[in-house]
Short mmCIF file of C-alpha atoms and ligand atoms in Angstrom, two decimals:
data_model
loop_
_atom_site.label_atom_id
_atom_site.label_comp_id
_atom_site.label_asym_id
_atom_site.label_seq_id
_atom_site.Cartn_x
_atom_site.Cartn_y
_atom_site.Cartn_z
CA MET A 4 131.26 169.91 -14.07
CA PRO A 5 131.18 171.83 -10.77
CA ALA A 6 134.52 173.19 -9.58
CA PRO A 7 136.02 171.18 -6.72
CA SER A 8 135.55 172.71 -3.28
CA SER A 9 139.15 173.99 -3.09
CA ARG A 10 138.25 176.43 -5.90
CA ALA A 11 136.35 179.69 -5.53
CA GLU A 12 133.01 179.78 -7.35
CA PHE A 13 131.23 182.87 -8.65
CA SER A 14 127.70 183.48 -9.89
CA PRO A 15 127.09 184.93 -13.39
CA ASP A 16 126.18 188.23 -11.65
CA GLU A 17 129.48 188.32 -9.80
CA ILE A 18 131.38 187.56 -13.01
CA GLU A 19 129.49 190.36 -14.77
CA ARG A 20 130.33 192.83 -11.99
CA GLY A 21 134.00 191.91 -12.37
CA GLU A 22 133.92 192.45 -16.13
CA ILE A 23 132.26 195.85 -15.69
CA LEU A 24 134.80 196.95 -13.09
CA PHE A 25 137.75 195.99 -15.29
CA ARG A 26 136.35 197.87 -18.28
CA ARG A 27 137.20 201.04 -16.40
CA PRO A 28 140.45 202.77 -17.22
CA CYS A 29 143.50 201.61 -15.34
CA LYS A 30 146.57 203.77 -15.03
CA PHE A 31 149.89 203.76 -13.27
CA LEU A 32 149.89 206.04 -10.22
CA LYS A 33 153.36 205.66 -8.72
CA GLY A 34 156.21 203.37 -7.78
CA VAL A 35 157.18 203.41 -4.13
CA VAL A 36 160.61 202.52 -2.75
CA ASP A 37 160.09 203.24 0.93
CA ALA A 38 157.27 203.55 3.43
CA ALA A 39 157.44 207.35 3.25
CA GLY A 40 156.46 207.23 -0.43
CA LEU A 41 153.19 205.36 0.08
CA PRO A 42 150.16 207.25 -1.26
CA SER A 43 147.65 208.41 1.30
CA PRO A 44 145.21 205.55 1.88
CA ARG A 45 142.22 207.00 0.04
CA ARG A 46 140.99 203.87 -1.67
CA LEU A 47 140.63 200.19 -1.10
CA GLU A 48 143.92 198.49 -2.02
CA LEU A 49 144.22 194.96 -3.39
CA ALA A 50 147.76 193.67 -3.65
CA PHE A 51 149.49 190.96 -5.68
CA ALA A 52 152.22 189.24 -3.70
CA GLY A 53 154.34 186.18 -4.28
CA ARG A 54 157.77 184.81 -4.98
CA SER A 55 159.90 186.46 -7.59
CA ASN A 56 158.95 185.43 -11.17
CA VAL A 57 155.64 183.84 -10.12
CA GLY A 58 153.80 186.08 -12.61
CA LYS A 59 152.42 188.98 -10.54
CA SER A 60 152.99 191.71 -13.11
CA SER A 61 151.83 189.48 -15.99
CA LEU A 62 148.61 188.63 -14.18
CA LEU A 63 147.93 192.28 -13.44
CA ASN A 64 148.43 193.14 -17.13
CA ALA A 65 146.15 190.27 -18.18
CA LEU A 66 143.46 191.35 -15.73
CA VAL A 67 143.31 194.87 -17.12
CA GLY A 68 143.80 193.68 -20.71
CA ARG A 69 147.03 195.62 -21.26
CA LYS A 70 150.28 194.10 -22.44
CA ALA A 71 152.72 196.32 -20.65
CA LEU A 72 151.05 198.34 -17.93
CA ALA A 73 153.17 196.58 -15.30
CA ARG A 74 156.68 195.61 -16.38
CA THR A 75 157.34 191.89 -16.66
CA SER A 76 160.52 189.97 -17.29
CA ASN A 77 162.13 186.59 -17.78
CA THR A 78 164.65 187.72 -15.20
CA PRO A 79 163.42 187.32 -11.64
CA GLY A 80 163.52 190.48 -9.59
CA ARG A 81 162.05 192.74 -12.28
CA THR A 82 159.66 194.63 -10.00
CA ARG A 83 161.67 196.47 -7.39
CA GLU A 84 159.13 199.00 -6.23
CA ILE A 85 155.61 198.77 -4.92
CA ASN A 86 153.65 199.87 -7.97
CA PHE A 87 150.23 201.42 -7.52
CA PHE A 88 147.66 201.33 -10.33
CA GLU A 89 144.35 203.18 -10.24
CA LEU A 90 141.44 201.13 -11.51
CA GLY A 91 138.41 203.32 -12.09
CA ASP A 92 137.95 205.64 -9.14
CA GLU A 93 137.52 203.18 -6.29
CA VAL A 94 140.45 200.83 -6.08
CA TYR A 95 144.23 200.66 -6.24
CA LEU A 96 145.76 197.48 -7.60
CA VAL A 97 149.18 197.04 -6.03
CA ASP A 98 152.02 195.11 -7.70
CA LEU A 99 154.56 194.08 -5.08
CA PRO A 100 158.20 193.16 -5.65
CA GLY A 101 158.73 189.41 -5.47
CA TYR A 102 160.45 187.82 -2.52
CA GLY A 103 162.83 184.87 -2.43
CA TYR A 104 164.99 186.05 -5.32
CA ALA A 105 168.18 184.13 -4.76
CA ARG A 106 170.52 186.11 -6.98
CA ALA A 107 169.88 189.59 -5.60
CA SER A 108 172.45 191.02 -3.22
CA LYS A 109 171.84 190.73 0.53
CA LYS A 110 171.40 194.47 0.70
CA GLU A 111 168.73 194.49 -2.03
CA VAL A 112 166.88 191.53 -0.53
CA GLY A 113 166.93 193.24 2.86
CA ALA A 114 165.54 196.48 1.41
CA TRP A 115 162.75 194.75 -0.60
CA ASN A 116 161.80 192.54 2.32
CA ARG A 117 161.59 195.55 4.63
CA LEU A 118 159.46 197.39 2.09
CA ILE A 119 157.08 194.46 1.49
CA ARG A 120 156.79 193.71 5.19
CA SER A 121 156.15 197.29 6.23
CA TYR A 122 153.44 197.56 3.56
CA LEU A 123 151.74 194.26 4.42
CA LYS A 124 151.91 194.83 8.15
CA GLY A 125 150.59 198.30 8.54
CA ARG A 126 148.27 199.25 5.72
CA ALA A 127 144.74 199.99 6.86
CA ALA A 128 143.44 200.38 3.29
CA LEU A 129 144.68 196.93 2.28
CA GLY A 130 141.54 194.87 1.66
CA ARG A 131 143.06 191.64 0.46
CA VAL A 132 146.33 190.21 -0.75
CA PHE A 133 146.22 187.83 -3.67
CA LEU A 134 149.05 185.47 -2.90
CA LEU A 135 150.35 184.16 -6.20
CA ILE A 136 151.74 180.66 -6.28
CA ASP A 137 153.35 179.06 -9.34
CA ALA A 138 151.15 176.06 -10.18
CA ARG A 139 154.25 174.04 -11.07
CA HIS A 140 155.81 174.49 -7.65
CA GLY A 141 153.10 175.03 -5.02
CA LEU A 142 153.93 176.72 -1.72
CA LYS A 143 157.64 176.86 -0.83
CA ALA A 144 159.70 177.59 2.26
CA THR A 145 160.21 181.18 1.04
CA ASP A 146 156.44 181.75 1.19
CA LYS A 147 156.27 180.87 4.88
CA PRO A 148 157.50 184.15 6.42
CA ILE A 149 155.00 186.15 4.37
CA LEU A 150 152.14 183.81 5.30
CA GLU A 151 153.09 184.14 8.96
CA LEU A 152 153.33 187.90 8.72
CA MET A 153 149.88 188.16 7.13
CA ASP A 154 148.42 185.77 9.73
CA LEU A 155 149.92 187.80 12.58
CA SER A 156 148.82 191.12 11.09
CA ALA A 157 145.36 189.72 10.21
CA VAL A 158 145.76 190.67 6.54
CA SER A 159 143.15 188.74 4.58
CA TYR A 160 144.74 186.80 1.72
CA GLN A 161 143.70 184.42 -1.02
CA GLY A 162 145.81 181.93 -2.94
CA VAL A 163 145.99 182.31 -6.71
CA LEU A 164 147.73 179.63 -8.77
CA THR A 165 149.58 181.07 -11.78
CA LYS A 166 150.91 179.63 -15.06
CA ALA A 167 148.30 176.85 -15.07
CA ASP A 168 148.94 176.54 -18.84
CA LYS A 169 152.20 174.77 -17.95
CA LEU A 170 150.35 171.84 -16.34
CA LYS A 171 147.89 169.13 -17.35
CA ALA A 172 144.39 169.33 -15.85
CA GLY A 173 144.97 166.47 -13.40
CA GLU A 174 148.23 167.99 -12.21
CA ILE A 175 146.51 171.31 -11.55
CA GLU A 176 143.91 169.60 -9.39
CA SER A 177 146.48 167.91 -7.20
CA VAL A 178 148.52 171.11 -6.71
CA ALA A 179 145.31 173.07 -6.01
CA ASP A 180 144.23 170.52 -3.40
CA ALA A 181 147.63 170.49 -1.71
CA VAL A 182 147.87 174.29 -1.61
CA ALA A 183 144.27 174.64 -0.37
CA ARG A 184 144.95 172.12 2.39
CA GLU A 185 148.05 174.01 3.49
CA LEU A 186 146.31 177.41 3.39
CA ALA A 187 143.41 176.01 5.42
CA THR A 188 145.82 175.83 8.37
CA HIS A 189 146.45 179.60 8.17
CA PRO A 190 144.00 181.79 10.07
CA ALA A 191 144.03 184.80 7.73
CA ALA A 192 143.86 182.80 4.48
CA HIS A 193 140.69 182.65 2.42
CA PRO A 194 139.91 178.95 1.99
CA GLU A 195 139.31 178.91 -1.76
CA LEU A 196 141.82 179.26 -4.57
CA ILE A 197 141.63 180.84 -7.98
CA VAL A 198 143.52 179.00 -10.74
CA THR A 199 144.84 181.27 -13.48
CA SER A 200 146.96 181.61 -16.57
CA ALA A 201 147.94 185.04 -17.85
CA ARG A 202 148.80 183.28 -21.12
CA THR A 203 145.44 181.58 -21.84
CA GLY A 204 143.17 183.81 -19.77
CA LEU A 205 142.07 180.96 -17.52
CA GLY A 206 140.60 182.23 -14.24
CA LEU A 207 140.82 185.93 -15.14
CA ALA A 208 137.05 186.40 -15.05
CA GLU A 209 136.97 184.76 -11.62
CA LEU A 210 139.78 186.94 -10.30
CA ARG A 211 138.05 190.05 -11.63
CA ALA A 212 134.87 188.89 -9.87
CA ALA A 213 136.82 188.40 -6.62
CA VAL A 214 138.18 191.95 -6.88
CA ALA A 215 134.75 193.41 -7.64
CA GLY A 216 133.29 191.46 -4.71
CA LEU A 217 135.68 193.20 -2.33
CA LEU A 218 134.50 196.67 -3.34
CA GLY A 219 131.78 198.20 -1.28
CA GLN A 220 132.08 195.63 1.48
P1 GTP B 315 159.03 189.85 -10.18
O1 GTP B 315 158.52 191.22 -10.49
O2 GTP B 315 160.43 189.63 -10.59
O3 GTP B 315 158.75 189.42 -8.79
O4 GTP B 315 158.23 188.80 -11.14
P2 GTP B 315 156.66 188.69 -11.39
O5 GTP B 315 156.05 187.82 -10.35
O6 GTP B 315 156.05 190.03 -11.59
O7 GTP B 315 156.63 187.85 -12.77
P3 GTP B 315 156.41 188.39 -14.25
O8 GTP B 315 154.99 188.78 -14.46
O9 GTP B 315 157.47 189.37 -14.59
O10 GTP B 315 156.60 187.03 -15.08
C1 GTP B 315 157.76 186.25 -14.95
C2 GTP B 315 157.89 185.31 -16.14
O11 GTP B 315 156.81 184.36 -16.14
C3 GTP B 315 157.81 186.02 -17.50
O12 GTP B 315 158.73 185.40 -18.37
C4 GTP B 315 156.39 185.77 -17.96
O13 GTP B 315 156.25 185.75 -19.36
C5 GTP B 315 156.11 184.38 -17.38
N1 GTP B 315 154.67 184.20 -17.13
C6 GTP B 315 153.88 185.00 -16.41
N2 GTP B 315 152.61 184.54 -16.37
C7 GTP B 315 152.60 183.40 -17.10
C8 GTP B 315 151.57 182.44 -17.46
O14 GTP B 315 150.40 182.53 -17.10
N3 GTP B 315 151.97 181.37 -18.20
C9 GTP B 315 153.24 181.21 -18.63
N4 GTP B 315 153.53 180.11 -19.33
N5 GTP B 315 154.23 182.09 -18.32
C10 GTP B 315 153.91 183.16 -17.59
MG1 MG B 316 156.78 191.88 -11.24
#
């Protein structure tokens, strides 16, 4: 059955290129707490952004086939730094701290938000942001400021639904359609979604293909 039009489609060649890319070694480069600590922009950077606990670090681990490369947690607010990972010798995968974490102190929220915003706003090497959205919840009010910032800064971004294993197939379709419709109103958003589960591996091959497709552009 062909994927509905709100979903990104990839050819067997594109999938193969993704698999080859992600067979390369991936290693942690550094964790960054302020703009001054950012590595020099030598490589294409692809970042994983989204609300706290949406599954950014888990998805990154699943993509590279490692259980604990990026630290994950049941407790929202686990990732507090911008973590850079080197994949092969061409690309940095960037795990961002989550936003919208209600229980953090005002001071912490302010510092993380400043860090995320300064990264998203002014990073020439940033090729695309994968905006992770929990498939159970869809887009929320806390996503809006980040969407607006990326629209204003012309940062290309693509929606990725996470934790699809928590939903039935029909439910996934309706969330995917609703999110795709909303993102279609945003100028910097890529129109097609990728639906994933770090738990079952759903959509990982497609996400790898999307990453590989951004190299050498
Ligand atoms: P912060 O760093 O706090 O912003 O969170 P994060 O977005 O990096 O989320 P993280 O990967 O730490 O995962 C948060 C929780 O969701 C953990 O308990 C994970 O086990 C769970 N989780 C992540 N991905 C999936 C998934 O695909 N399916 C299910 N069922 N649970 C998942
Ligand atoms: Mg994390």
